[in-house]
Amino acid sequence: MKERYDVVVVGAGPAGSTCARFAAARGASVLVLEKDRDVGMPVRCGEAVSNRSLEKIVDIDPRWIAATIKRFRLISPSGHVVEPDLGGYGYVLERRIFDYDLARLAVEAGAELHTKSYVDGLLPRNPEPGTTTDMSSEEKETSSAAKDRSDDSSGWRGVSLQWKGEPRTVEARIIVGADGVESRVGKWAGIDTTTHMRDMETCAQMTLSNVDLEEDACEFYFGNDTAPMGYLWVFPKGRGMANVGVGISGMASKQKAAIRYLQEFVERRYPGAGVLTTVAGGVPCATTVDTLVKGNIVLVGDAAHQVNPMSGGGITSGMIGGKLAGEAIARALEKNDLSLLNEYPKQWRKEVGAKHDTYYRMKAAVYKFPDETLDDIAVNVLKLREDKRTIWGVFKTALRHQPALVWEMMKTFGLRPSA
Amino acid sequence: MLLIEIKPNTCDFCGCCVGVCPEDAIELQEAHISIIEERCTNCAKCVWVCPFEVLVFNKPEKAGARERTV
Ligand SMILES: Cc1cc2nc3c(=O)[nH]c(=O)nc-3n(C[C@H](O)[C@H](O)[C@H](O)COP(=O)(O)OP(=O)(O)OC[C@H]3O[C@@H](n4cnc5c(N)ncnc54)[C@H](O)[C@@H]3O)c2cc1C
Ligand code: SF4
Ligand code: SF4
């Protein structure tokens, strides 16, 4: 590990590795720091992505794919099954391999990566006048960096970390917080990244073996007894294995924790299954944080709440965030102008962020549906001709039950309410 | 006084609690969690979101731990 890099990325998840790859590919010196001993472990994820969004960011390696999904099965509280036509397909990934490979691609592009590297703070650039520090040699470097107009005085000099248990510091011109749901980098820089309890989907997830399920269908269970203000998923992983999990809003979790919902479901539905993993997790299902760039601090992925707030999917959207940030970082370094980092928030908003705002409003409306409404929607969708049972068909049926949704949908498609 | 208790050997180190903590009062490493007492305001948000019921809010009057589940 060197003393100084152009970029330090905190966290080697999909967002951090992708950001590092795109910045390093254009010549930046990049260091990725991961607190855990193993990249991508443990897996805390449903691992489902759409092929189209993934293809846009990376060449898909067949080794990443545990199952190819052709069908969605939406199961209402009293058991009505709706199978909307997907109009595309999806994958259930093997994230153990996927996250590893994204990190490998970053390293192949020129980044340096260290595990067992826990970042525990940011280094202030200008120590308060009068405070005694023993950083005289580092201060010299700071004064030379101060000439660089891009390194504004509000920025940070680098990070402090515990590397294999030993304290040390690393300097960087740009610091990327890719530190996931537990992100603190933004908070240290004074950015409000705290997730509201209502928006935190608190999750429990298991990997089951020896289960009887359809290998090309993702199942989603809805209802107050199964997954209040969220859903329960059963995703096939091939060879009789399944990724099964539940995510509920922090508000619902006050009464009963996610793990209890999951245990009850698995005992009821898959009593003979082998349980290969049991993990906890959290997904920030909110709108994107207001400040993605502050001085020389950049946030990507879950750390920036770049998750689709409706589905809770954050793999590909976090990677898009990472890519856009990585490219903006490379440009800012090439032109020696940190203000170019601000292209990243603008592009994010245009490509994804604005859509997430809409999904967020839709989620708020759907959460208000009582179980009877959900059942009603399912029954009415089943009355539609089979070729009309698209995601859109489900939605149109839902719209009839919730005027608030109509309003949001119209805004999504840029329609006027009178039309 | 810190009223939040971490039940030993139950934490999965998932970070859900850190994400909702408004005070940046939780230190989470690969396999170690602790609450920074000087920062914690005992708001209990971390207790409510923990998927594994690792965190417990101890009411000051009563010595006994209050279970989240009612
Ligand atoms: C149960 C569950 C199910 C999900 N299902 C899906 C799904 O089906 N589809 C989907 O698209 N998304 C899903 N998601 C969301 C998805 O997992 C995340 O959005 C995605 O992993 C975000 O990537 P990231 O790189 O931002 O963060 P992460 O993958 O969380 O990576 C962050 C990394 O930063 C490291 N780190 C944190 N703090 C520090 C520090 N101080 N120093 C050094 N390193 C640090 C962490 O160890 C971690 O490796 C799910 C999430 C959960 C919890
Ligand atoms: S939410 Fe619970 S399981 Fe997750 S890190 Fe916090 S205490 Fe541990
Ligand atoms: S009680 Fe509140 S302030 Fe204290 S650690 Fe939990 S969330 Fe943070």
PDB file of N, CA and C in Angstrom, chain A residues 36-37 44 118 162 181-182 184 187-188 194-195 197 200 202-203 250 253-255 257-260 279-282, chain B residues 12-16 18-22 24 26-30 36 39 45 48-53 68-70:
ATOM      1  N   ASP A  36     -13.805  -6.410   5.152  1.00  0.00           N
ATOM      2  CA  ASP A  36     -13.911  -7.846   5.409  1.00  0.00           C
ATOM      3  C   ASP A  36     -12.686  -8.601   4.879  1.00  0.00           C
ATOM      4  N   ARG A  37     -12.574  -9.846   5.294  1.00  0.00           N
ATOM      5  CA  ARG A  37     -11.417 -10.623   4.837  1.00  0.00           C
ATOM      6  C   ARG A  37     -11.617 -11.159   3.429  1.00  0.00           C
ATOM      7  N   ARG A  44     -25.424 -11.115   1.258  1.00  0.00           N
ATOM      8  CA  ARG A  44     -26.664 -10.657   1.910  1.00  0.00           C
ATOM      9  C   ARG A  44     -27.527 -10.106   0.804  1.00  0.00           C
ATOM     10  N   TYR A 118     -10.176  -1.730   7.423  1.00  0.00           N
ATOM     11  CA  TYR A 118     -11.355  -1.051   7.964  1.00  0.00           C
ATOM     12  C   TYR A 118     -11.097   0.450   8.052  1.00  0.00           C
ATOM     13  N   GLN A 162      -7.697   0.848   9.753  1.00  0.00           N
ATOM     14  CA  GLN A 162      -7.014  -0.229  10.470  1.00  0.00           C
ATOM     15  C   GLN A 162      -6.748  -1.303   9.438  1.00  0.00           C
ATOM     16  N   VAL A 181     -24.920  -0.168   2.992  1.00  0.00           N
ATOM     17  CA  VAL A 181     -26.021   0.284   3.847  1.00  0.00           C
ATOM     18  C   VAL A 181     -25.484   0.863   5.163  1.00  0.00           C
ATOM     19  N   GLU A 182     -24.343   0.367   5.607  1.00  0.00           N
ATOM     20  CA  GLU A 182     -23.769   0.824   6.883  1.00  0.00           C
ATOM     21  C   GLU A 182     -22.856   2.027   6.696  1.00  0.00           C
ATOM     22  N   ARG A 184     -20.649   5.222   6.498  1.00  0.00           N
ATOM     23  CA  ARG A 184     -20.356   6.296   7.431  1.00  0.00           C
ATOM     24  C   ARG A 184     -19.529   7.393   6.774  1.00  0.00           C
ATOM     25  N   LYS A 187     -21.461  10.506   6.303  1.00  0.00           N
ATOM     26  CA  LYS A 187     -21.753  11.155   7.588  1.00  0.00           C
ATOM     27  C   LYS A 187     -20.528  11.903   8.111  1.00  0.00           C
ATOM     28  N   TRP A 188     -19.363  11.274   7.974  1.00  0.00           N
ATOM     29  CA  TRP A 188     -18.131  11.931   8.443  1.00  0.00           C
ATOM     30  C   TRP A 188     -17.889  13.225   7.689  1.00  0.00           C
ATOM     31  N   THR A 194     -28.406   9.283   6.737  1.00  0.00           N
ATOM     32  CA  THR A 194     -29.160   8.412   7.637  1.00  0.00           C
ATOM     33  C   THR A 194     -30.456   7.965   6.948  1.00  0.00           C
ATOM     34  N   THR A 195     -30.717   6.669   6.968  1.00  0.00           N
ATOM     35  CA  THR A 195     -31.943   6.140   6.371  1.00  0.00           C
ATOM     36  C   THR A 195     -33.067   6.213   7.398  1.00  0.00           C
ATOM     37  N   MET A 197     -36.273   5.124   9.349  1.00  0.00           N
ATOM     38  CA  MET A 197     -36.715   3.768   9.710  1.00  0.00           C
ATOM     39  C   MET A 197     -37.748   3.194   8.756  1.00  0.00           C
ATOM     40  N   MET A 200     -35.997   1.905   5.640  1.00  0.00           N
ATOM     41  CA  MET A 200     -35.046   0.803   5.767  1.00  0.00           C
ATOM     42  C   MET A 200     -35.816  -0.505   5.676  1.00  0.00           C
ATOM     43  N   THR A 202     -35.713  -4.035   6.399  1.00  0.00           N
ATOM     44  CA  THR A 202     -34.870  -4.919   7.199  1.00  0.00           C
ATOM     45  C   THR A 202     -35.151  -6.360   6.777  1.00  0.00           C
ATOM     46  N   CYS A 203     -34.065  -7.086   6.519  1.00  0.00           N
ATOM     47  CA  CYS A 203     -34.176  -8.371   5.818  1.00  0.00           C
ATOM     48  C   CYS A 203     -33.559  -9.532   6.581  1.00  0.00           C
ATOM     49  N   GLY A 250     -38.772  -0.894   8.389  1.00  0.00           N
ATOM     50  CA  GLY A 250     -38.375  -0.725   9.788  1.00  0.00           C
ATOM     51  C   GLY A 250     -39.560  -0.412  10.697  1.00  0.00           C
ATOM     52  N   SER A 253     -41.026  -3.702  11.500  1.00  0.00           N
ATOM     53  CA  SER A 253     -40.062  -4.485  12.275  1.00  0.00           C
ATOM     54  C   SER A 253     -40.110  -4.147  13.768  1.00  0.00           C
ATOM     55  N   LYS A 254     -40.676  -2.975  14.078  1.00  0.00           N
ATOM     56  CA  LYS A 254     -40.846  -2.598  15.483  1.00  0.00           C
ATOM     57  C   LYS A 254     -41.631  -3.668  16.248  1.00  0.00           C
ATOM     58  N   GLN A 255     -42.659  -4.230  15.570  1.00  0.00           N
ATOM     59  CA  GLN A 255     -43.524  -5.223  16.213  1.00  0.00           C
ATOM     60  C   GLN A 255     -42.924  -6.627  16.170  1.00  0.00           C
ATOM     61  N   ALA A 257     -39.588  -8.941  14.230  1.00  0.00           N
ATOM     62  CA  ALA A 257     -38.376  -8.858  13.415  1.00  0.00           C
ATOM     63  C   ALA A 257     -38.463  -9.731  12.169  1.00  0.00           C
ATOM     64  N   ALA A 258     -37.703  -9.350  11.149  1.00  0.00           N
ATOM     65  CA  ALA A 258     -37.729 -10.037   9.856  1.00  0.00           C
ATOM     66  C   ALA A 258     -37.453 -11.536   9.979  1.00  0.00           C
ATOM     67  N   ILE A 259     -36.525 -11.897  10.825  1.00  0.00           N
ATOM     68  CA  ILE A 259     -36.138 -13.310  10.920  1.00  0.00           C
ATOM     69  C   ILE A 259     -37.327 -14.181  11.329  1.00  0.00           C
ATOM     70  N   ARG A 260     -38.246 -13.616  12.120  1.00  0.00           N
ATOM     71  CA  ARG A 260     -39.400 -14.425  12.564  1.00  0.00           C
ATOM     72  C   ARG A 260     -40.334 -14.725  11.400  1.00  0.00           C
ATOM     73  N   VAL A 279     -28.684 -15.174   6.934  1.00  0.00           N
ATOM     74  CA  VAL A 279     -28.042 -13.880   7.168  1.00  0.00           C
ATOM     75  C   VAL A 279     -29.077 -12.777   7.368  1.00  0.00           C
ATOM     76  N   ALA A 280     -28.624 -11.699   7.979  1.00  0.00           N
ATOM     77  CA  ALA A 280     -29.436 -10.494   8.130  1.00  0.00           C
ATOM     78  C   ALA A 280     -28.988  -9.488   7.081  1.00  0.00           C
ATOM     79  N   GLY A 281     -29.779  -8.455   6.866  1.00  0.00           N
ATOM     80  CA  GLY A 281     -29.381  -7.421   5.911  1.00  0.00           C
ATOM     81  C   GLY A 281     -30.304  -6.232   5.994  1.00  0.00           C
ATOM     82  N   GLY A 282     -29.898  -5.158   5.364  1.00  0.00           N
ATOM     83  CA  GLY A 282     -30.742  -3.966   5.314  1.00  0.00           C
ATOM     84  C   GLY A 282     -30.625  -3.320   3.952  1.00  0.00           C
TER      85      GLY A 282
ATOM     86  N   ASP B  12     -25.153 -10.374  13.366  1.00  0.00           N
ATOM     87  CA  ASP B  12     -24.724 -10.893  12.063  1.00  0.00           C
ATOM     88  C   ASP B  12     -23.891  -9.847  11.306  1.00  0.00           C
ATOM     89  N   PHE B  13     -23.678  -8.680  11.903  1.00  0.00           N
ATOM     90  CA  PHE B  13     -22.827  -7.627  11.325  1.00  0.00           C
ATOM     91  C   PHE B  13     -23.327  -7.146   9.962  1.00  0.00           C
ATOM     92  N   CYS B  14     -24.654  -6.976   9.853  1.00  0.00           N
ATOM     93  CA  CYS B  14     -25.246  -6.631   8.562  1.00  0.00           C
ATOM     94  C   CYS B  14     -25.282  -5.130   8.304  1.00  0.00           C
ATOM     95  N   GLY B  15     -25.229  -4.313   9.348  1.00  0.00           N
ATOM     96  CA  GLY B  15     -25.171  -2.872   9.137  1.00  0.00           C
ATOM     97  C   GLY B  15     -26.503  -2.152   9.061  1.00  0.00           C
ATOM     98  N   CYS B  16     -27.592  -2.881   9.180  1.00  0.00           N
ATOM     99  CA  CYS B  16     -28.928  -2.281   9.146  1.00  0.00           C
ATOM    100  C   CYS B  16     -29.061  -1.211  10.236  1.00  0.00           C
ATOM    101  N   VAL B  18     -26.682   0.479  11.693  1.00  0.00           N
ATOM    102  CA  VAL B  18     -25.791   1.615  11.422  1.00  0.00           C
ATOM    103  C   VAL B  18     -26.468   2.575  10.444  1.00  0.00           C
ATOM    104  N   GLY B  19     -27.187   1.990   9.473  1.00  0.00           N
ATOM    105  CA  GLY B  19     -27.853   2.799   8.458  1.00  0.00           C
ATOM    106  C   GLY B  19     -28.922   3.718   9.006  1.00  0.00           C
ATOM    107  N   VAL B  20     -29.583   3.348  10.090  1.00  0.00           N
ATOM    108  CA  VAL B  20     -30.648   4.200  10.632  1.00  0.00           C
ATOM    109  C   VAL B  20     -30.187   5.056  11.809  1.00  0.00           C
ATOM    110  N   CYS B  21     -28.977   4.814  12.298  1.00  0.00           N
ATOM    111  CA  CYS B  21     -28.536   5.566  13.488  1.00  0.00           C
ATOM    112  C   CYS B  21     -28.269   7.019  13.125  1.00  0.00           C
ATOM    113  N   PRO B  22     -29.054   7.968  13.705  1.00  0.00           N
ATOM    114  CA  PRO B  22     -28.884   9.370  13.318  1.00  0.00           C
ATOM    115  C   PRO B  22     -27.622   9.990  13.916  1.00  0.00           C
ATOM    116  N   ASP B  24     -24.462   8.504  14.225  1.00  0.00           N
ATOM    117  CA  ASP B  24     -23.212   7.826  13.872  1.00  0.00           C
ATOM    118  C   ASP B  24     -22.575   7.224  15.131  1.00  0.00           C
ATOM    119  N   ILE B  26     -22.656   3.931  16.024  1.00  0.00           N
ATOM    120  CA  ILE B  26     -22.389   2.488  16.012  1.00  0.00           C
ATOM    121  C   ILE B  26     -21.128   2.209  15.201  1.00  0.00           C
ATOM    122  N   GLU B  27     -20.242   1.468  15.805  1.00  0.00           N
ATOM    123  CA  GLU B  27     -18.976   1.080  15.173  1.00  0.00           C
ATOM    124  C   GLU B  27     -19.135  -0.378  14.759  1.00  0.00           C
ATOM    125  N   LEU B  28     -19.004  -0.631  13.444  1.00  0.00           N
ATOM    126  CA  LEU B  28     -19.236  -2.000  12.958  1.00  0.00           C
ATOM    127  C   LEU B  28     -18.046  -2.466  12.128  1.00  0.00           C
ATOM    128  N   GLN B  29     -17.403  -3.503  12.597  1.00  0.00           N
ATOM    129  CA  GLN B  29     -16.308  -4.084  11.822  1.00  0.00           C
ATOM    130  C   GLN B  29     -16.742  -5.441  11.295  1.00  0.00           C
ATOM    131  N   GLU B  30     -15.788  -6.183  10.710  1.00  0.00           N
ATOM    132  CA  GLU B  30     -16.178  -7.437  10.073  1.00  0.00           C
ATOM    133  C   GLU B  30     -16.936  -8.344  11.043  1.00  0.00           C
ATOM    134  N   ILE B  36     -21.028   3.670  20.587  1.00  0.00           N
ATOM    135  CA  ILE B  36     -20.220   4.740  21.156  1.00  0.00           C
ATOM    136  C   ILE B  36     -21.108   5.512  22.140  1.00  0.00           C
ATOM    137  N   ARG B  39     -22.025   9.272  22.071  1.00  0.00           N
ATOM    138  CA  ARG B  39     -22.852   9.790  20.974  1.00  0.00           C
ATOM    139  C   ARG B  39     -24.294   9.304  21.032  1.00  0.00           C
ATOM    140  N   LYS B  45     -33.827   3.457  17.552  1.00  0.00           N
ATOM    141  CA  LYS B  45     -34.102   3.114  16.150  1.00  0.00           C
ATOM    142  C   LYS B  45     -33.362   1.844  15.740  1.00  0.00           C
ATOM    143  N   TRP B  48     -35.206  -1.263  16.800  1.00  0.00           N
ATOM    144  CA  TRP B  48     -36.415  -1.596  16.044  1.00  0.00           C
ATOM    145  C   TRP B  48     -36.120  -2.214  14.687  1.00  0.00           C
ATOM    146  N   VAL B  49     -35.003  -1.806  14.053  1.00  0.00           N
ATOM    147  CA  VAL B  49     -34.760  -2.337  12.709  1.00  0.00           C
ATOM    148  C   VAL B  49     -33.943  -3.625  12.689  1.00  0.00           C
ATOM    149  N   CYS B  50     -33.330  -3.998  13.768  1.00  0.00           N
ATOM    150  CA  CYS B  50     -32.434  -5.169  13.713  1.00  0.00           C
ATOM    151  C   CYS B  50     -33.212  -6.418  13.289  1.00  0.00           C
ATOM    152  N   PRO B  51     -32.823  -7.048  12.180  1.00  0.00           N
ATOM    153  CA  PRO B  51     -33.562  -8.212  11.688  1.00  0.00           C
ATOM    154  C   PRO B  51     -33.443  -9.426  12.598  1.00  0.00           C
ATOM    155  N   PHE B  52     -32.428  -9.460  13.437  1.00  0.00           N
ATOM    156  CA  PHE B  52     -32.150 -10.635  14.272  1.00  0.00           C
ATOM    157  C   PHE B  52     -32.413 -10.384  15.773  1.00  0.00           C
ATOM    158  N   GLU B  53     -33.005  -9.248  16.105  1.00  0.00           N
ATOM    159  CA  GLU B  53     -33.309  -8.934  17.511  1.00  0.00           C
ATOM    160  C   GLU B  53     -32.088  -8.997  18.423  1.00  0.00           C
ATOM    161  N   ARG B  68     -38.675  -6.557  22.350  1.00  0.00           N
ATOM    162  CA  ARG B  68     -39.300  -5.771  21.298  1.00  0.00           C
ATOM    163  C   ARG B  68     -40.653  -6.369  20.925  1.00  0.00           C
ATOM    164  N   THR B  69     -40.667  -7.685  20.835  1.00  0.00           N
ATOM    165  CA  THR B  69     -41.894  -8.329  20.399  1.00  0.00           C
ATOM    166  C   THR B  69     -42.898  -8.310  21.540  1.00  0.00           C
ATOM    167  N   VAL B  70     -44.119  -7.911  21.206  1.00  0.00           N
ATOM    168  CA  VAL B  70     -45.135  -7.784  22.251  1.00  0.00           C
ATOM    169  C   VAL B  70     -46.024  -9.022  22.312  1.00  0.00           C
TER     170      VAL B  70
END
